[in-house]
């Protein structure tokens, strides 16, 4: 994606800004890890990184308040357990920084109903939640644009399913800049080459998703080794026996991508490793590779969850850092649109 980044802000170490987030809407899958979190960890040293838990987004579908509270702390502990360092990066909860909702309102005035109506994810979710097609569901990508644009973000590491939302964020930034003069940085998506779309283990035509009714379709970040082994064993494959990354072998290609992401090898290397090996053995080694990464994360997450005071402190400090930056941008935007300043 081409970029117009005259507004880009570098911190004192000259780093560009990275922003990303996950909804605390329940189970977090290895799709979320491979498509997003894993890349956050790799990038956080090189960028001025901001990681958000997007709870305003999460209530666009029905969610029990108690579950949302629990999911939020679990997701925070997961971020940290995976290697996000709150001393290096800003980690915060979206609802702790009111500027996200405020900027979303302003951006709503440059977003067209027609373009929101055409968003693939909105259409999918509207179908899935036909009894609750609320305004928030439709406005979701505008709030996401607000998250990103508030922090002069250059890079947004996400899975492939968020590409269209990222394009909208870019369009809204450009549209606002054109109407009110240069204000926002136009962000770029960072979509990994391997694992941008981890597919369901039961149907390689659909994305691995936390909301899948069939538990065998996904691996949760908190699944035990036994469950992981069982789910890979039950993963759908073809009747041919070669372990190759090919268009006509979507199930095996998906498993090879997962192996590549967790085993730290390229897909080519993985193909080579499994040249003379059957599906059973492949699945067993795949499970080993995933367990080897997840087990230490799960242990760390459990340990962190037993220290609520620490987790709350991380959120408090993160909110302070994020609020400071977000308020600066919001004031600028308010000035640009012609709101009289508060005295
Ligand atoms: P969410 O919570 O649905 O997913 C979080 C991240 O995980 C990625 N992802 C996947 N990647 C590969 N394969 C999969 N099967 C898979 N499933 C999910 C998603 O692409 C995403 O990167 N709208 C966002 C959250 C958000 C956000 C933001 C992200 C809100 N504001 C600002 C970046 C910047 C979402 O619903 O992600």
CSV table of C-alpha atoms and ligand atoms in Angstrom, one decimal:
chain,number,residue,atom,x,y,z
A,1,UNK,CA,0.0,0.0,0.0
A,2,UNK,CA,1.3,3.5,-0.9
A,3,UNK,CA,1.4,5.9,1.9
A,4,UNK,CA,1.2,9.6,2.7
A,5,UNK,CA,2.9,9.9,6.0
A,6,UNK,CA,3.9,13.5,6.5
A,7,UNK,CA,2.1,13.4,9.8
A,8,UNK,CA,4.0,10.3,11.0
A,9,UNK,CA,5.3,10.7,14.5
A,10,UNK,CA,8.5,9.0,15.6
A,11,UNK,CA,9.4,8.6,19.3
A,12,UNK,CA,12.7,9.7,20.7
A,13,UNK,CA,14.3,6.5,19.5
A,14,UNK,CA,13.1,7.3,16.0
A,15,UNK,CA,10.6,4.5,15.9
A,16,UNK,CA,7.4,4.5,13.9
A,17,UNK,CA,4.1,3.7,15.6
A,18,UNK,CA,2.5,0.3,15.5
A,19,UNK,CA,-1.1,-0.3,16.7
A,20,UNK,CA,-3.2,-3.5,17.0
A,21,UNK,CA,-5.9,-5.1,19.1
A,22,UNK,CA,-8.1,-8.1,19.7
A,23,UNK,CA,-11.6,-8.3,20.9
A,24,UNK,CA,-12.1,-9.9,24.4
A,25,UNK,CA,-15.1,-11.8,23.1
A,26,UNK,CA,-14.2,-15.3,24.3
A,27,UNK,CA,-11.9,-18.0,23.1
A,28,UNK,CA,-8.7,-16.8,21.5
A,29,UNK,CA,-7.5,-19.3,18.8
A,30,UNK,CA,-4.2,-20.1,17.3
A,31,UNK,CA,-5.5,-18.1,14.3
A,32,UNK,CA,-5.4,-15.0,16.4
A,33,UNK,CA,-1.9,-15.9,17.6
A,34,UNK,CA,-0.4,-16.6,14.1
A,35,UNK,CA,-2.3,-13.8,12.3
A,36,UNK,CA,-1.6,-11.2,14.9
A,37,UNK,CA,0.0,-11.7,18.3
A,38,UNK,CA,3.1,-13.6,17.1
A,39,UNK,CA,3.9,-10.8,14.7
A,40,UNK,CA,3.3,-8.2,17.4
A,41,UNK,CA,6.0,-9.8,19.5
A,42,UNK,CA,8.4,-9.9,16.5
A,43,UNK,CA,7.8,-6.2,15.7
A,44,UNK,CA,7.5,-4.6,19.2
A,45,UNK,CA,11.3,-3.9,19.5
A,46,UNK,CA,11.4,-2.1,16.2
A,47,UNK,CA,8.2,0.0,16.7
A,48,UNK,CA,6.7,2.3,19.2
A,49,UNK,CA,4.0,-0.3,19.9
A,50,UNK,CA,0.5,0.1,21.2
A,51,UNK,CA,-1.6,-3.0,21.9
A,52,UNK,CA,-5.2,-2.5,22.8
A,53,UNK,CA,-7.9,-4.8,24.2
A,54,UNK,CA,-10.9,-3.7,22.2
A,55,UNK,CA,-13.8,-4.1,24.5
A,56,UNK,CA,-16.0,-1.5,22.9
A,57,UNK,CA,-15.9,-3.6,19.7
A,58,UNK,CA,-16.7,-6.8,21.7
A,59,UNK,CA,-20.2,-5.6,22.8
A,60,UNK,CA,-21.4,-5.3,19.2
A,61,UNK,CA,-22.5,-8.9,19.7
A,62,UNK,CA,-24.4,-10.1,22.8
A,63,UNK,CA,-22.0,-10.9,25.5
A,64,UNK,CA,-22.6,-11.5,29.2
A,65,UNK,CA,-21.1,-8.6,31.3
A,66,UNK,CA,-19.4,-11.1,33.7
A,67,UNK,CA,-17.9,-13.0,30.8
A,68,UNK,CA,-16.6,-9.8,29.2
A,69,UNK,CA,-14.9,-8.8,32.5
A,70,UNK,CA,-13.3,-12.3,32.8
A,71,UNK,CA,-12.3,-12.4,29.1
A,72,UNK,CA,-10.6,-9.0,29.4
A,73,UNK,CA,-8.3,-10.0,32.1
A,74,UNK,CA,-7.6,-13.3,30.4
A,75,UNK,CA,-6.7,-11.6,27.2
A,76,UNK,CA,-4.5,-9.1,29.0
A,77,UNK,CA,-2.6,-12.0,30.7
A,78,UNK,CA,-2.4,-13.7,27.3
A,79,UNK,CA,-0.8,-10.6,25.7
A,80,UNK,CA,1.8,-10.5,28.5
A,81,UNK,CA,2.4,-14.3,28.5
A,82,UNK,CA,3.0,-14.3,24.8
A,83,UNK,CA,5.8,-11.7,25.3
A,84,UNK,CA,4.3,-8.2,25.1
A,85,UNK,CA,6.4,-6.2,27.4
A,86,UNK,CA,4.4,-3.4,29.1
A,87,UNK,CA,7.6,-1.5,29.9
A,88,UNK,CA,8.4,-1.4,26.2
A,89,UNK,CA,4.9,-1.1,24.7
A,90,UNK,CA,1.7,0.5,25.7
A,91,UNK,CA,-0.9,-2.0,26.7
A,92,UNK,CA,-4.4,-0.8,27.5
A,93,UNK,CA,-8.2,-1.3,27.5
A,94,UNK,CA,-10.1,0.6,24.9
A,95,UNK,CA,-12.9,1.7,27.3
A,96,UNK,CA,-10.2,3.4,29.5
A,97,UNK,CA,-9.5,5.9,26.8
A,98,UNK,CA,-12.7,7.8,25.9
A,99,UNK,CA,-11.1,9.5,22.9
A,100,UNK,CA,-11.7,6.3,20.9
A,101,UNK,CA,-15.5,6.7,21.0
A,102,UNK,CA,-15.2,10.5,20.6
A,103,UNK,CA,-13.0,10.3,17.4
A,104,UNK,CA,-15.3,7.5,16.1
A,105,UNK,CA,-18.2,10.0,16.2
A,106,UNK,CA,-16.2,12.6,14.1
A,107,UNK,CA,-15.1,9.9,11.6
A,108,UNK,CA,-18.7,8.8,11.3
A,109,UNK,CA,-19.3,12.2,9.6
A,110,UNK,CA,-16.9,11.3,6.8
A,111,UNK,CA,-17.9,7.6,6.5
A,112,UNK,CA,-20.6,6.7,4.1
A,113,UNK,CA,-23.5,4.4,5.0
A,114,UNK,CA,-23.0,2.7,1.6
A,115,UNK,CA,-19.4,1.8,2.2
A,116,UNK,CA,-20.1,0.4,5.7
A,117,UNK,CA,-23.0,-1.6,4.3
A,118,UNK,CA,-20.6,-3.2,1.8
A,119,UNK,CA,-18.1,-4.5,4.4
A,120,UNK,CA,-17.8,-8.2,4.1
A,121,UNK,CA,-17.4,-8.8,7.8
A,122,UNK,CA,-20.5,-6.7,8.5
A,123,UNK,CA,-22.5,-8.7,6.0
A,124,UNK,CA,-21.3,-12.0,7.5
A,125,UNK,CA,-22.0,-10.9,11.1
A,126,UNK,CA,-25.4,-9.5,10.2
A,127,UNK,CA,-26.3,-12.9,8.8
A,128,UNK,CA,-25.0,-14.7,11.8
A,129,UNK,CA,-26.6,-12.4,14.3
A,130,UNK,CA,-29.8,-11.7,12.4
A,131,UNK,CA,-31.7,-11.0,15.7
A,132,UNK,CA,-29.2,-8.3,16.7
A,133,UNK,CA,-28.2,-6.2,13.7
A,134,UNK,CA,-27.4,-3.1,15.8
A,135,UNK,CA,-25.8,0.2,14.6
A,136,UNK,CA,-22.6,-0.8,16.5
A,137,UNK,CA,-22.1,-3.8,14.3
A,138,UNK,CA,-22.3,-1.6,11.2
A,139,UNK,CA,-20.2,1.2,12.7
A,140,UNK,CA,-17.5,-1.3,13.9
A,141,UNK,CA,-15.0,-0.4,11.2
A,142,UNK,CA,-15.2,3.3,11.9
A,143,UNK,CA,-14.4,2.7,15.6
A,144,UNK,CA,-11.5,0.5,14.4
A,145,UNK,CA,-10.3,3.4,12.2
A,146,UNK,CA,-10.5,5.7,15.2
A,147,UNK,CA,-8.3,3.3,17.3
A,148,UNK,CA,-5.7,3.4,14.6
A,149,UNK,CA,-5.8,7.1,13.6
A,150,UNK,CA,-5.7,8.4,17.2
A,151,UNK,CA,-2.0,7.3,17.6
A,152,UNK,CA,-0.5,8.4,14.2
A,153,UNK,CA,-0.1,4.8,13.5
A,154,UNK,CA,2.1,3.7,10.6
A,155,UNK,CA,1.7,-0.1,10.8
A,156,UNK,CA,-1.2,-2.3,11.8
A,157,UNK,CA,-0.3,-6.0,12.1
A,158,UNK,CA,-3.5,-8.0,11.5
A,159,UNK,CA,-4.8,-11.2,9.8
A,160,UNK,CA,-6.1,-11.1,6.2
A,161,UNK,CA,-9.7,-10.8,7.4
A,162,UNK,CA,-9.0,-7.2,8.6
A,163,UNK,CA,-7.6,-6.0,5.2
A,164,UNK,CA,-10.9,-4.4,4.1
A,165,UNK,CA,-11.2,-2.6,7.5
A,166,UNK,CA,-7.7,-1.3,7.1
A,167,UNK,CA,-8.5,0.1,3.7
A,168,UNK,CA,-11.5,1.9,5.1
A,169,UNK,CA,-9.2,3.4,7.8
A,170,UNK,CA,-6.9,4.7,5.1
A,171,UNK,CA,-9.8,6.1,3.1
A,172,UNK,CA,-11.3,7.9,6.1
A,173,UNK,CA,-7.9,9.4,7.0
A,174,UNK,CA,-7.4,10.6,3.4
A,175,UNK,CA,-11.0,11.9,3.2
A,176,UNK,CA,-10.6,13.8,6.5
A,177,UNK,CA,-7.2,15.2,5.5
A,178,UNK,CA,-8.7,16.4,2.2
A,179,UNK,CA,-11.7,18.1,3.8
A,180,UNK,CA,-10.0,19.6,6.9
A,181,UNK,CA,-6.2,19.7,5.9
A,182,UNK,CA,-3.5,17.3,6.8
A,183,UNK,CA,-4.2,15.7,10.2
A,184,UNK,CA,-3.9,11.9,10.2
A,185,UNK,CA,-1.2,9.5,9.2
A,186,UNK,CA,-2.4,7.1,6.6
A,187,UNK,CA,-1.7,3.6,8.1
A,188,UNK,CA,-0.4,0.5,6.4
A,189,UNK,CA,-1.5,-3.1,7.1
A,190,UNK,CA,1.1,-5.7,8.0
A,191,UNK,CA,-0.3,-9.1,6.9
A,192,UNK,CA,2.0,-12.1,7.4
A,193,UNK,CA,3.0,-14.1,4.4
A,194,UNK,CA,2.3,-17.4,6.2
A,195,UNK,CA,-0.7,-17.8,8.5
A,196,UNK,CA,-2.6,-14.6,7.5
A,197,UNK,CA,-5.7,-16.8,7.4
A,198,UNK,CA,-5.6,-19.9,9.4
A,199,UNK,CA,-8.5,-22.1,8.3
A,200,UNK,CA,-10.9,-24.3,10.2
A,201,UNK,CA,-9.6,-27.8,10.9
A,202,UNK,CA,-13.0,-29.1,9.8
A,203,UNK,CA,-13.5,-27.1,6.7
A,204,UNK,CA,-10.6,-25.5,4.9
A,205,UNK,CA,-12.9,-23.2,3.0
A,206,UNK,CA,-13.7,-21.2,6.2
A,207,UNK,CA,-11.5,-19.2,8.6
A,208,UNK,CA,-10.6,-20.7,12.0
A,209,UNK,CA,-12.9,-18.8,14.3
A,210,UNK,CA,-13.5,-18.5,18.0
A,211,UNK,CA,-17.2,-18.5,17.3
A,212,UNK,CA,-17.3,-21.8,15.5
A,213,UNK,CA,-19.9,-24.1,17.0
A,214,UNK,CA,-17.8,-27.1,16.3
A,215,UNK,CA,-14.9,-27.2,18.9
A,216,UNK,CA,-12.9,-29.4,16.7
A,217,UNK,CA,-12.7,-26.6,14.1
A,218,UNK,CA,-10.3,-24.6,16.2
A,219,UNK,CA,-7.4,-24.8,18.6
A,220,UNK,CA,-7.8,-22.5,21.6
A,221,UNK,CA,-4.8,-20.8,23.1
A,222,UNK,CA,-5.8,-22.5,26.3
A,223,UNK,CA,-6.4,-26.0,25.0
A,224,UNK,CA,-4.5,-28.7,26.9
A,225,UNK,CA,-2.0,-30.9,25.2
A,226,UNK,CA,-4.5,-33.8,25.1
A,227,UNK,CA,-7.1,-31.7,23.5
A,228,UNK,CA,-4.7,-30.3,20.9
A,229,UNK,CA,-3.6,-33.8,19.9
A,230,UNK,CA,-7.2,-35.0,19.6
A,231,UNK,CA,-8.2,-32.0,17.5
A,232,UNK,CA,-5.3,-32.4,15.1
A,233,UNK,CA,-6.0,-36.1,14.9
A,234,UNK,CA,-9.6,-35.3,13.9
A,235,UNK,CA,-8.6,-32.6,11.4
A,236,UNK,CA,-10.1,-33.2,8.0
A,237,UNK,CA,-7.6,-34.2,5.3
A,238,UNK,CA,-7.8,-35.5,1.7
A,239,UNK,CA,-7.4,-39.2,0.7
A,240,UNK,CA,-4.2,-38.6,-1.1
A,241,UNK,CA,-1.2,-39.1,1.2
A,242,UNK,CA,1.4,-36.5,0.1
A,243,UNK,CA,2.2,-33.6,2.4
A,244,UNK,CA,2.4,-30.8,-0.1
A,245,UNK,CA,1.4,-27.1,-0.1
A,246,UNK,CA,-0.9,-27.1,-3.1
A,247,UNK,CA,-4.1,-25.3,-4.0
A,248,UNK,CA,-5.8,-28.6,-4.6
A,249,UNK,CA,-4.8,-29.7,-1.0
A,250,UNK,CA,-6.3,-26.9,1.1
A,251,UNK,CA,-6.5,-29.0,4.3
A,252,UNK,CA,-2.9,-30.1,4.2
A,253,UNK,CA,-1.7,-26.7,3.1
A,254,UNK,CA,-3.5,-25.2,6.2
A,255,UNK,CA,-1.8,-27.7,8.5
A,256,UNK,CA,1.6,-27.0,6.8
A,257,UNK,CA,1.1,-23.3,7.4
A,258,UNK,CA,0.4,-23.9,11.1
A,259,UNK,CA,3.4,-26.2,11.4
A,260,UNK,CA,5.5,-23.5,9.7
A,261,UNK,CA,4.3,-20.8,12.1
A,262,UNK,CA,4.8,-22.9,15.2
A,263,UNK,CA,7.8,-24.9,14.2
A,264,UNK,CA,9.8,-21.9,13.0
A,265,UNK,CA,10.5,-23.4,9.6
A,266,UNK,CA,9.4,-22.3,6.1
A,267,UNK,CA,6.6,-24.1,4.4
A,268,UNK,CA,9.2,-25.5,1.9
A,269,UNK,CA,11.3,-26.8,4.8
A,270,UNK,CA,8.2,-28.4,6.3
A,271,UNK,CA,7.3,-30.1,3.0
A,272,UNK,CA,10.8,-31.5,2.8
A,273,UNK,CA,10.7,-32.7,6.4
A,274,UNK,CA,7.5,-34.6,5.7
A,275,UNK,CA,8.4,-36.0,2.3
A,276,UNK,CA,8.2,-39.7,3.2
A,277,UNK,CA,5.9,-39.4,6.2
A,278,UNK,CA,2.2,-40.3,6.5
A,279,UNK,CA,-0.6,-38.1,7.7
A,280,UNK,CA,-0.8,-39.7,11.2
A,281,UNK,CA,2.8,-39.0,12.0
A,282,UNK,CA,2.6,-35.5,10.5
A,283,UNK,CA,-0.4,-34.6,12.7
A,284,UNK,CA,1.4,-35.9,15.7
A,285,UNK,CA,4.5,-33.8,15.0
A,286,UNK,CA,2.3,-30.8,14.3
A,287,UNK,CA,0.6,-31.2,17.7
A,288,UNK,CA,4.1,-31.4,19.3
A,289,UNK,CA,5.1,-28.2,17.7
A,290,UNK,CA,2.0,-26.3,18.7
A,291,UNK,CA,2.1,-27.7,22.3
A,292,UNK,CA,5.8,-26.7,22.6
A,293,UNK,CA,4.8,-23.1,22.0
A,294,UNK,CA,1.5,-23.0,23.9
A,295,UNK,CA,2.4,-24.8,27.1
A,296,UNK,CA,4.9,-22.2,28.4
A,297,UNK,CA,2.4,-19.4,27.4
A,298,UNK,CA,-0.4,-21.1,29.2
A,299,UNK,CA,1.7,-21.5,32.4
A,300,UNK,CA,2.7,-17.9,32.3
A,301,UNK,CA,-0.9,-16.8,31.7
A,302,UNK,CA,-2.1,-18.8,34.7
A,303,UNK,CA,0.6,-17.3,36.9
A,304,UNK,CA,-0.2,-13.7,35.7
A,305,UNK,CA,-4.0,-14.3,36.3
A,306,UNK,CA,-3.2,-15.0,40.0
A,307,UNK,CA,-1.8,-11.5,40.4
A,308,UNK,CA,-4.8,-9.2,39.7
A,309,UNK,CA,-3.0,-6.2,41.3
A,310,UNK,CA,-0.2,-6.4,38.8
A,311,UNK,CA,-2.7,-6.8,35.8
A,312,UNK,CA,-4.6,-3.7,37.1
A,313,UNK,CA,-1.4,-1.8,37.4
A,314,UNK,CA,-0.5,-2.6,33.8
A,315,UNK,CA,-3.9,-1.4,32.7
A,316,UNK,CA,-3.6,1.8,34.7
A,317,UNK,CA,-0.2,2.7,33.4
A,318,UNK,CA,-1.2,1.8,29.8
A,319,UNK,CA,-4.3,4.0,30.0
A,320,UNK,CA,-2.3,6.9,31.2
A,321,UNK,CA,0.2,6.6,28.4
A,322,UNK,CA,-2.5,6.0,25.8
A,323,UNK,CA,-4.8,8.8,27.1
A,324,UNK,CA,-2.0,11.4,26.9
A,325,UNK,CA,-1.4,10.6,23.2
A,326,UNK,CA,-5.0,10.2,22.2
A,327,UNK,CA,-6.1,13.5,23.8
A,328,UNK,CA,-3.5,15.4,21.9
A,329,UNK,CA,-4.8,14.0,18.6
A,330,UNK,CA,-8.4,14.5,19.6
A,331,UNK,CA,-7.8,18.2,20.5
A,332,UNK,CA,-6.2,18.6,17.1
A,333,UNK,CA,-9.2,17.1,15.3
A,334,UNK,CA,-11.6,19.2,17.4
A,335,UNK,CA,-9.7,22.3,16.3
A,336,UNK,CA,-9.7,21.3,12.7
A,337,UNK,CA,-13.4,20.7,12.5
A,338,UNK,CA,-14.1,24.0,14.2
A,339,UNK,CA,-15.1,23.1,17.7
A,340,UNK,CA,-14.5,26.1,20.1
A,341,UNK,CA,-11.8,25.1,22.6
A,342,UNK,CA,-12.7,24.4,26.2
A,343,UNK,CA,-11.3,27.2,28.4
B,1,LIG,P1,-10.4,-10.1,16.1
B,1,LIG,O1,-10.5,-9.9,17.6
B,1,LIG,O2,-11.5,-10.8,15.4
B,1,LIG,O3,-9.1,-10.9,15.8
B,1,LIG,C1,-7.8,-10.4,16.3
B,1,LIG,C2,-6.7,-10.6,15.3
B,1,LIG,O4,-6.6,-12.0,14.9
B,1,LIG,C3,-6.6,-12.1,13.5
B,1,LIG,N1,-7.3,-13.4,13.1
B,1,LIG,C4,-6.8,-14.3,12.3
B,1,LIG,N2,-5.6,-14.4,11.7
B,1,LIG,C5,-5.3,-15.5,11.0
B,1,LIG,N3,-6.2,-16.5,10.9
B,1,LIG,C6,-7.4,-16.5,11.5
B,1,LIG,N4,-8.2,-17.6,11.4
B,1,LIG,C7,-7.7,-15.4,12.3
B,1,LIG,N5,-8.8,-15.1,13.1
B,1,LIG,C8,-8.5,-13.8,13.6
B,1,LIG,C9,-7.5,-10.9,13.0
B,1,LIG,O5,-7.2,-10.6,11.7
B,1,LIG,C10,-7.0,-9.9,14.0
B,1,LIG,O6,-5.8,-9.3,13.5
B,1,LIG,N6,-11.4,-5.6,14.2
B,1,LIG,C11,-10.4,-6.4,14.9
B,1,LIG,C12,-9.9,-5.8,16.2
B,1,LIG,C13,-9.5,-4.4,16.2
B,1,LIG,C14,-8.3,-3.9,15.6
B,1,LIG,C15,-8.4,-2.5,15.8
B,1,LIG,C16,-7.2,-4.5,15.0
B,1,LIG,C17,-10.3,-3.3,16.6
B,1,LIG,N7,-9.5,-2.2,16.5
B,1,LIG,C18,-7.3,-1.7,15.4
B,1,LIG,C19,-6.2,-3.7,14.6
B,1,LIG,C20,-6.2,-2.3,14.8
B,1,LIG,C21,-11.0,-7.8,15.2
B,1,LIG,O7,-12.2,-8.0,15.2
B,1,LIG,O8,-10.1,-8.7,15.4
